Structures are given as C-alpha cells and as structure tokens.
Short mmCIF file of C-alpha atoms and ligand atoms in Angstrom, two decimals:
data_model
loop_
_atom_site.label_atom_id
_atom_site.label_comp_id
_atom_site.label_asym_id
_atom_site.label_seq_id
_atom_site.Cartn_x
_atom_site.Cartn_y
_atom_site.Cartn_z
CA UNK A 616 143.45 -66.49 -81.80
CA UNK A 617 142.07 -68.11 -85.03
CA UNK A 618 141.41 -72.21 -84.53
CA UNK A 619 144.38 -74.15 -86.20
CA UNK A 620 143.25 -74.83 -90.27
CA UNK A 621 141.80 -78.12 -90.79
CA UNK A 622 144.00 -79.75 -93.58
CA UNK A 623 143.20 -82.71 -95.51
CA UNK A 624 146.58 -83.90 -97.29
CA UNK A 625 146.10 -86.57 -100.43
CA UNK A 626 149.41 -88.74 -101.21
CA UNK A 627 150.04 -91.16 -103.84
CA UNK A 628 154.01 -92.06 -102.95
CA UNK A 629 156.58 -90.87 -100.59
CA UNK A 630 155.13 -88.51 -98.80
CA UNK A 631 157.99 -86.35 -97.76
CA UNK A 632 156.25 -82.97 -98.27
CA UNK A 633 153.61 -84.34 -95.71
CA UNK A 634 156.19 -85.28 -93.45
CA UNK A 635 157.95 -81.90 -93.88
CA UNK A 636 154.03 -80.15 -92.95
CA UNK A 637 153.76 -82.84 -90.02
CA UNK A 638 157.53 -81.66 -88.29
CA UNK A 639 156.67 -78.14 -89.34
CA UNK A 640 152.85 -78.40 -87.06
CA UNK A 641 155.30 -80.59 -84.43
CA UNK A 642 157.37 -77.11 -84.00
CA UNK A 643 155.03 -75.27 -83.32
CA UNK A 644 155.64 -72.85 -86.30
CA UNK A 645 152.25 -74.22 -88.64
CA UNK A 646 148.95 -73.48 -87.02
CA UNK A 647 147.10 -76.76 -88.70
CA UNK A 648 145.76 -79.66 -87.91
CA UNK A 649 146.02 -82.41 -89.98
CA UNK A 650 142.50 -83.82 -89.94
CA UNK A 651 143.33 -86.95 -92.72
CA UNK A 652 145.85 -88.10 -94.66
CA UNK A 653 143.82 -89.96 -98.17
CA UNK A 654 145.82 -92.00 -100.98
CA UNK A 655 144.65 -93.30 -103.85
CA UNK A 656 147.22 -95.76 -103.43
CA UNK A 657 146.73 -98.22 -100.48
CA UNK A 658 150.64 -98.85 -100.17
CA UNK A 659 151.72 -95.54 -100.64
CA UNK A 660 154.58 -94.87 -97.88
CA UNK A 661 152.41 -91.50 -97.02
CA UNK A 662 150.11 -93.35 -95.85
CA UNK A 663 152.19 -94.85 -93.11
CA UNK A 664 153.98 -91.82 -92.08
CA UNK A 665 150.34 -90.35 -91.29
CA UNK A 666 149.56 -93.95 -89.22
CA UNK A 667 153.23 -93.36 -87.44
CA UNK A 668 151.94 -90.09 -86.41
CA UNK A 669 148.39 -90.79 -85.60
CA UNK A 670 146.34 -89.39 -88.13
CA UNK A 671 143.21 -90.88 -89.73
CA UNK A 672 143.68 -92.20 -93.23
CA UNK A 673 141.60 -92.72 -96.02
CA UNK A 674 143.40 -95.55 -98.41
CA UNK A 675 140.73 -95.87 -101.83
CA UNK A 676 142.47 -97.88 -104.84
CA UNK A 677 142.28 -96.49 -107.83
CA UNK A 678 143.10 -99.80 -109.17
CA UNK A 679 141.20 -101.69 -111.70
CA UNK A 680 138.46 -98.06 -111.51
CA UNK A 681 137.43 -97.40 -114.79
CA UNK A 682 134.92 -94.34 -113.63
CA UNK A 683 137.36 -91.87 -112.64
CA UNK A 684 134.68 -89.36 -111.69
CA UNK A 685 132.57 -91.93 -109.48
CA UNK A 686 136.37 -92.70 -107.67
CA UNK A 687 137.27 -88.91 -107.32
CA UNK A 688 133.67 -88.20 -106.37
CA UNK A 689 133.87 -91.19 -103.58
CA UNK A 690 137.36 -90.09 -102.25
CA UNK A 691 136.42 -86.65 -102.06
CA UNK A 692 133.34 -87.55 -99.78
CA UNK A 693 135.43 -89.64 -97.49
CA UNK A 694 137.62 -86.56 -97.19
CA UNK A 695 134.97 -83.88 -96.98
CA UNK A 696 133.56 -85.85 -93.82
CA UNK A 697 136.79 -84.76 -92.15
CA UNK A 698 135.38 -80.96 -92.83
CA UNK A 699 138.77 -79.62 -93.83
CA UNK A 700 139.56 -75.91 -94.27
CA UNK A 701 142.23 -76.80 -97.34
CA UNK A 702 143.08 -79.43 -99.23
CA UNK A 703 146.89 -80.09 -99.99
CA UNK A 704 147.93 -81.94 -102.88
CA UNK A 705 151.54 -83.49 -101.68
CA UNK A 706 152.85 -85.98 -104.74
CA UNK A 707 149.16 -86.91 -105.58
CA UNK A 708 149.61 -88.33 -109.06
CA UNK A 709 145.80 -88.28 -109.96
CA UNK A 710 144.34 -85.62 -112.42
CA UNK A 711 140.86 -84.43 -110.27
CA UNK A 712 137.69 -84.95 -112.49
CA UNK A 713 136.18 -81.20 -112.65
CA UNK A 714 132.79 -81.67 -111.03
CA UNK A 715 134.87 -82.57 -107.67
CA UNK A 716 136.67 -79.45 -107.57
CA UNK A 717 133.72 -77.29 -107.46
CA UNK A 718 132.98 -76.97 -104.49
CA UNK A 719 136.79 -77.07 -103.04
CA UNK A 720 137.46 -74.27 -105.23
CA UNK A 721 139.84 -71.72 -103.32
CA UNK A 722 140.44 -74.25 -100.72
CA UNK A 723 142.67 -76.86 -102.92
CA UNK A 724 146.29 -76.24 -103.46
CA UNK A 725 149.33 -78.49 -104.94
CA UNK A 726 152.69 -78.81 -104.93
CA UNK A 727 154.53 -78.57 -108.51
CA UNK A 728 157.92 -79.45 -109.50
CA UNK A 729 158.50 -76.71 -111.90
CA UNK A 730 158.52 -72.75 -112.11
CA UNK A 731 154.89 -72.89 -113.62
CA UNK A 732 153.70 -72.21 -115.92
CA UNK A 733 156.90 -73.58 -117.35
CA UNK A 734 156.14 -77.93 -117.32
CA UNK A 735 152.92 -78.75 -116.43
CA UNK A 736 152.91 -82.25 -116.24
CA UNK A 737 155.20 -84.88 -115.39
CA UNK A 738 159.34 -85.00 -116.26
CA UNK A 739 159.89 -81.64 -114.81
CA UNK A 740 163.51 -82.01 -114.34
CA UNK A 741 164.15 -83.49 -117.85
CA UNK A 742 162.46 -81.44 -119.72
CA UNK A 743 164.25 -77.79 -117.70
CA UNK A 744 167.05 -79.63 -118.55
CA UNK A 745 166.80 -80.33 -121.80
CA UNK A 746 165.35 -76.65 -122.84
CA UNK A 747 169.04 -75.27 -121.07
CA UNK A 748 167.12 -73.53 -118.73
CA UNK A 749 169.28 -71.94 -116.24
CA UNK A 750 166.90 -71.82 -113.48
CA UNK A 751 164.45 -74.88 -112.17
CA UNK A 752 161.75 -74.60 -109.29
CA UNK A 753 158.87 -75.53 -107.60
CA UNK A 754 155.53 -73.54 -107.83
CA UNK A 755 152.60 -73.99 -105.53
CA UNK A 756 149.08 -72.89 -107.02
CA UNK A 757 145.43 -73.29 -106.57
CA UNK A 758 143.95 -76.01 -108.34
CA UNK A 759 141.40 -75.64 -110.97
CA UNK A 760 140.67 -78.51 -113.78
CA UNK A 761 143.25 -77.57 -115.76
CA UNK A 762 146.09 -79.46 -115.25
CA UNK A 763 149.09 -77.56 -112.47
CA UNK A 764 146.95 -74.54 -114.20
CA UNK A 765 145.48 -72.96 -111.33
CA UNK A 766 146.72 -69.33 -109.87
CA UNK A 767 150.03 -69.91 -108.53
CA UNK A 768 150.92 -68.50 -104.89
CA UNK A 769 154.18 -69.14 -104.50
CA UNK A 770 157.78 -70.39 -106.23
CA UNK A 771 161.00 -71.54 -104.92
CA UNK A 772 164.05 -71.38 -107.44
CA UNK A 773 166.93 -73.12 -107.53
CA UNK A 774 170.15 -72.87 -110.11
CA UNK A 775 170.69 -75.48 -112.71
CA UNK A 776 174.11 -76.68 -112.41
CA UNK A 777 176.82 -77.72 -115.04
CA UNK A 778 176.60 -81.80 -114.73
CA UNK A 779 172.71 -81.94 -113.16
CA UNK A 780 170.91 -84.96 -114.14
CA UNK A 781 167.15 -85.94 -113.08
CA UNK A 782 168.10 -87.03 -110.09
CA UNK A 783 170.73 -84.44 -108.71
CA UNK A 784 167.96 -82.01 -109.41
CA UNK A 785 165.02 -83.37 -108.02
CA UNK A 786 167.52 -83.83 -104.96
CA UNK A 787 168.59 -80.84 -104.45
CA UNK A 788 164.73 -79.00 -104.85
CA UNK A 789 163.34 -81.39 -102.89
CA UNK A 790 164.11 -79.39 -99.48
CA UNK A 791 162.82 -76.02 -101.22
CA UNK A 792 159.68 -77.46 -102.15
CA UNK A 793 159.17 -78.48 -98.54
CA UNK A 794 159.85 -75.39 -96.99
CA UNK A 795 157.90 -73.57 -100.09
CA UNK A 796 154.91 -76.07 -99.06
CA UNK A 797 154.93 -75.10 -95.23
CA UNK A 798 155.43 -71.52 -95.94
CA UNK A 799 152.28 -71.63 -97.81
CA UNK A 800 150.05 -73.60 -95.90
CA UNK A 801 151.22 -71.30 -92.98
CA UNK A 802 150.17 -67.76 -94.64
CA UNK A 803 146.67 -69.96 -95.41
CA UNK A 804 146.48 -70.52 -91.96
CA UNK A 805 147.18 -67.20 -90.45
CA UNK A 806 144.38 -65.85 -93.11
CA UNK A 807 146.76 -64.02 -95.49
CA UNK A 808 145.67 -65.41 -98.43
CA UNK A 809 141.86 -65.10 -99.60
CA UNK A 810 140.68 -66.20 -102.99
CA UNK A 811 138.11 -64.49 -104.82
CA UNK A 812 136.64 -65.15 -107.94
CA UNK A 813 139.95 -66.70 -109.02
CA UNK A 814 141.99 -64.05 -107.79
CA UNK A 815 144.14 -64.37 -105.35
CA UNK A 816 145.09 -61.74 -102.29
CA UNK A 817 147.88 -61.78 -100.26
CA UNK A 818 146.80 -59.46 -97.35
CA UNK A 819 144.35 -58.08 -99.04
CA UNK A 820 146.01 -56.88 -102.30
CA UNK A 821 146.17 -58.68 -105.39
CA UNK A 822 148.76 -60.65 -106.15
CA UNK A 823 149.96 -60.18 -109.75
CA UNK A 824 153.23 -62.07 -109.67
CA UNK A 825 153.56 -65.34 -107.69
CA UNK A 826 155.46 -64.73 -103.92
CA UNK A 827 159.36 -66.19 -103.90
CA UNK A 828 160.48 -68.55 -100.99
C1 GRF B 1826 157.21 -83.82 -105.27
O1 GRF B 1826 158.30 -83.56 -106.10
C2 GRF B 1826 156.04 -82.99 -105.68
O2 GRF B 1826 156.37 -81.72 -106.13
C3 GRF B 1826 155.50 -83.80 -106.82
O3 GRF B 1826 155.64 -85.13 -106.42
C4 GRF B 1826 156.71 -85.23 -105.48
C5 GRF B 1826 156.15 -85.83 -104.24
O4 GRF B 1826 157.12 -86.10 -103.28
N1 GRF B 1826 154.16 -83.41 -107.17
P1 GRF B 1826 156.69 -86.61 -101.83
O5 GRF B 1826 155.68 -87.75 -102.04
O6 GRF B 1826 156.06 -85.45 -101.11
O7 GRF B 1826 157.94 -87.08 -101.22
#
C-alpha cells in the first residue's frame, strides 16, 4: 500500500471544497493527508474549518503587500516545509507569481468554475449566462502561470436552466465541483495520474480530452 498523499490546500474564503476533501479523507474513500491548510487571508472561514479539524494552518496577509512575488515566494516556503505531495488550490483568489510555480510544477492543481477553457477568470456564471450557453461546469487543471490555463484533468457539467441567475447556478454546481475535486485528488493519490513534460497521463496513456465526473 502506497503512504496517503501529503496535500497542502490554500483558501482565501469559504472553504467548502476543503471541507468536502476533509469528509471525503473522514470516509475513508481519499487516501490523503492533509498536511496544512494556508490562506492568504487571515479571516478566511477555511481557515477555521482546518483549526475545527485539527490541521496546521498557515494564515500570511496579503494585505497592504506590494511585492507579490516576495509574498507568494514566503507563503510557498511556509507551505513547502509541510513537504506536500500536491498542492490544491480550493477558492484561492491569488494569481501565483511564475518563479513559485517552478518547482511545484505537476504537483499544483485548482479548482475552476467554468468548462475551461471557456472563462478563465472571475464571473463564471455571468458571463455562461450571458453568451446563452446551454451547458456550465467546473474544470480542474494543473496550474501553470497562465491564468486557469494549465492542462485540465477533469470537468463536471451541469445544464443551464430557463430562469438561472448567478446565484442559482453557482448553487447548484457547487456540489459537482466538490465531488469533481475529491474525485481528482483521489486518482492523484492512488498514482493514476503522472505529469510529464506538461502532458498529462491517466494510467499511463495520454489524456487528450479532459475526464467527465
Ligand atoms: C469555488 O467556486 C471554486 O471553484 C472557486 O472559488 C469557489 C470557492 O468555494 N475557485 P469554497 O471556498 O471552496 O467554498
């Protein structure tokens, strides 16, 4: 039996997708362990649903930081002390200077409200439904500097529906993007998903479209 992945999860708000990863480990059905929960927002609610259940935190303010590469390249220390395996971006609003990346490449993912590469960015749900779009989503992909650019693993679609607003919609996906999230993190732990060279393999084939949850 392969060790349980070492997962560093970074938070700037709500943190229900970490929640959704810390009942999914609780089960039994995630082999993880979530080494540290970081924020670059002290009073982000994340933060204290990773206290509530015992985990280390890392709380750095991006507040009143005008070098935004000195603050990434400080948070990222305080989380590489934790010696994670991955990396999971969970509703961290905070585009990651380049040079910290590096060497995390292949071993950071995120959570995106959209079907990428369709909305990078933020106002997902506005802007499906202002194109009409009759299909919305959540993508997860590997992070590279460009922005919710990255190879994406894995989507989760949902139909638009005659009288969605914002709201309604980010509602209703909300649930899909947490079981999208712990379906991902769990193939990364069970070692079904390598990255090389900025390919990625899904038991070792290449993946040419993203997977569907
Ligand atoms: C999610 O919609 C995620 O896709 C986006 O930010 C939101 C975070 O929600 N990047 P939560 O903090 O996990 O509740």
């Amino acid at each position: 039996m392969r060790p349980p992945l070492r997962v560093a999860v970074l938070v700037s708000g709500r943190g229900s997708n970490l929640q959704a990863l810390i009942a999914a480990q609780r089960s039994g059905t995630l082999p993880i362990e979530i080494v540290v929960v970081a924020s670059d927002k002290p009073a982000a609610e994340g933060l204290r649903h990773a206290r509530d259940a015992g985990i280390a935190t890392v709380a750095l303010d991006a507040a009143g930081r005008r070098d935004r590469a000195a603050f990434d390249a400080e948070l990222f220390a305080k989380i590489a002390a934790f010696a994670p395996d991955l990396v999971v971006l969970a509703g961290f609003m905070r585009v990651l200077d380049a040079a910290v990346l590096t060497p995390w490449t292949g071993r950071i993912i995120n959570i995106h409200p959209s079907l990428l590469p369709k909305y990078p960015g933020l106002h997902t749900h506005r802007r499906a439904l202002q194109a009409g779009d009759a299909v919305h989503g959540a993508s997860v992909h590997f992070v590279t500097a460009e922005l919710d650019g990255g190879p994406v693993l894995a989507c989760s679609e949902i139909a638009i529906e005659a009288g969605d607003d914002d709201a309604a919609l980010a509602a209703r996906l909300l649930p899909r993007e947490h079981a999208l999230l712990c379906r991902c993190v769990q193939w990364i732990a069970q070692g079904r998903i390598t990255w090389q060279d900025g390919q990625l393999q899904v038991d070792g084939e290449p993946l040419t479209t993203p997977l569907h949850v």
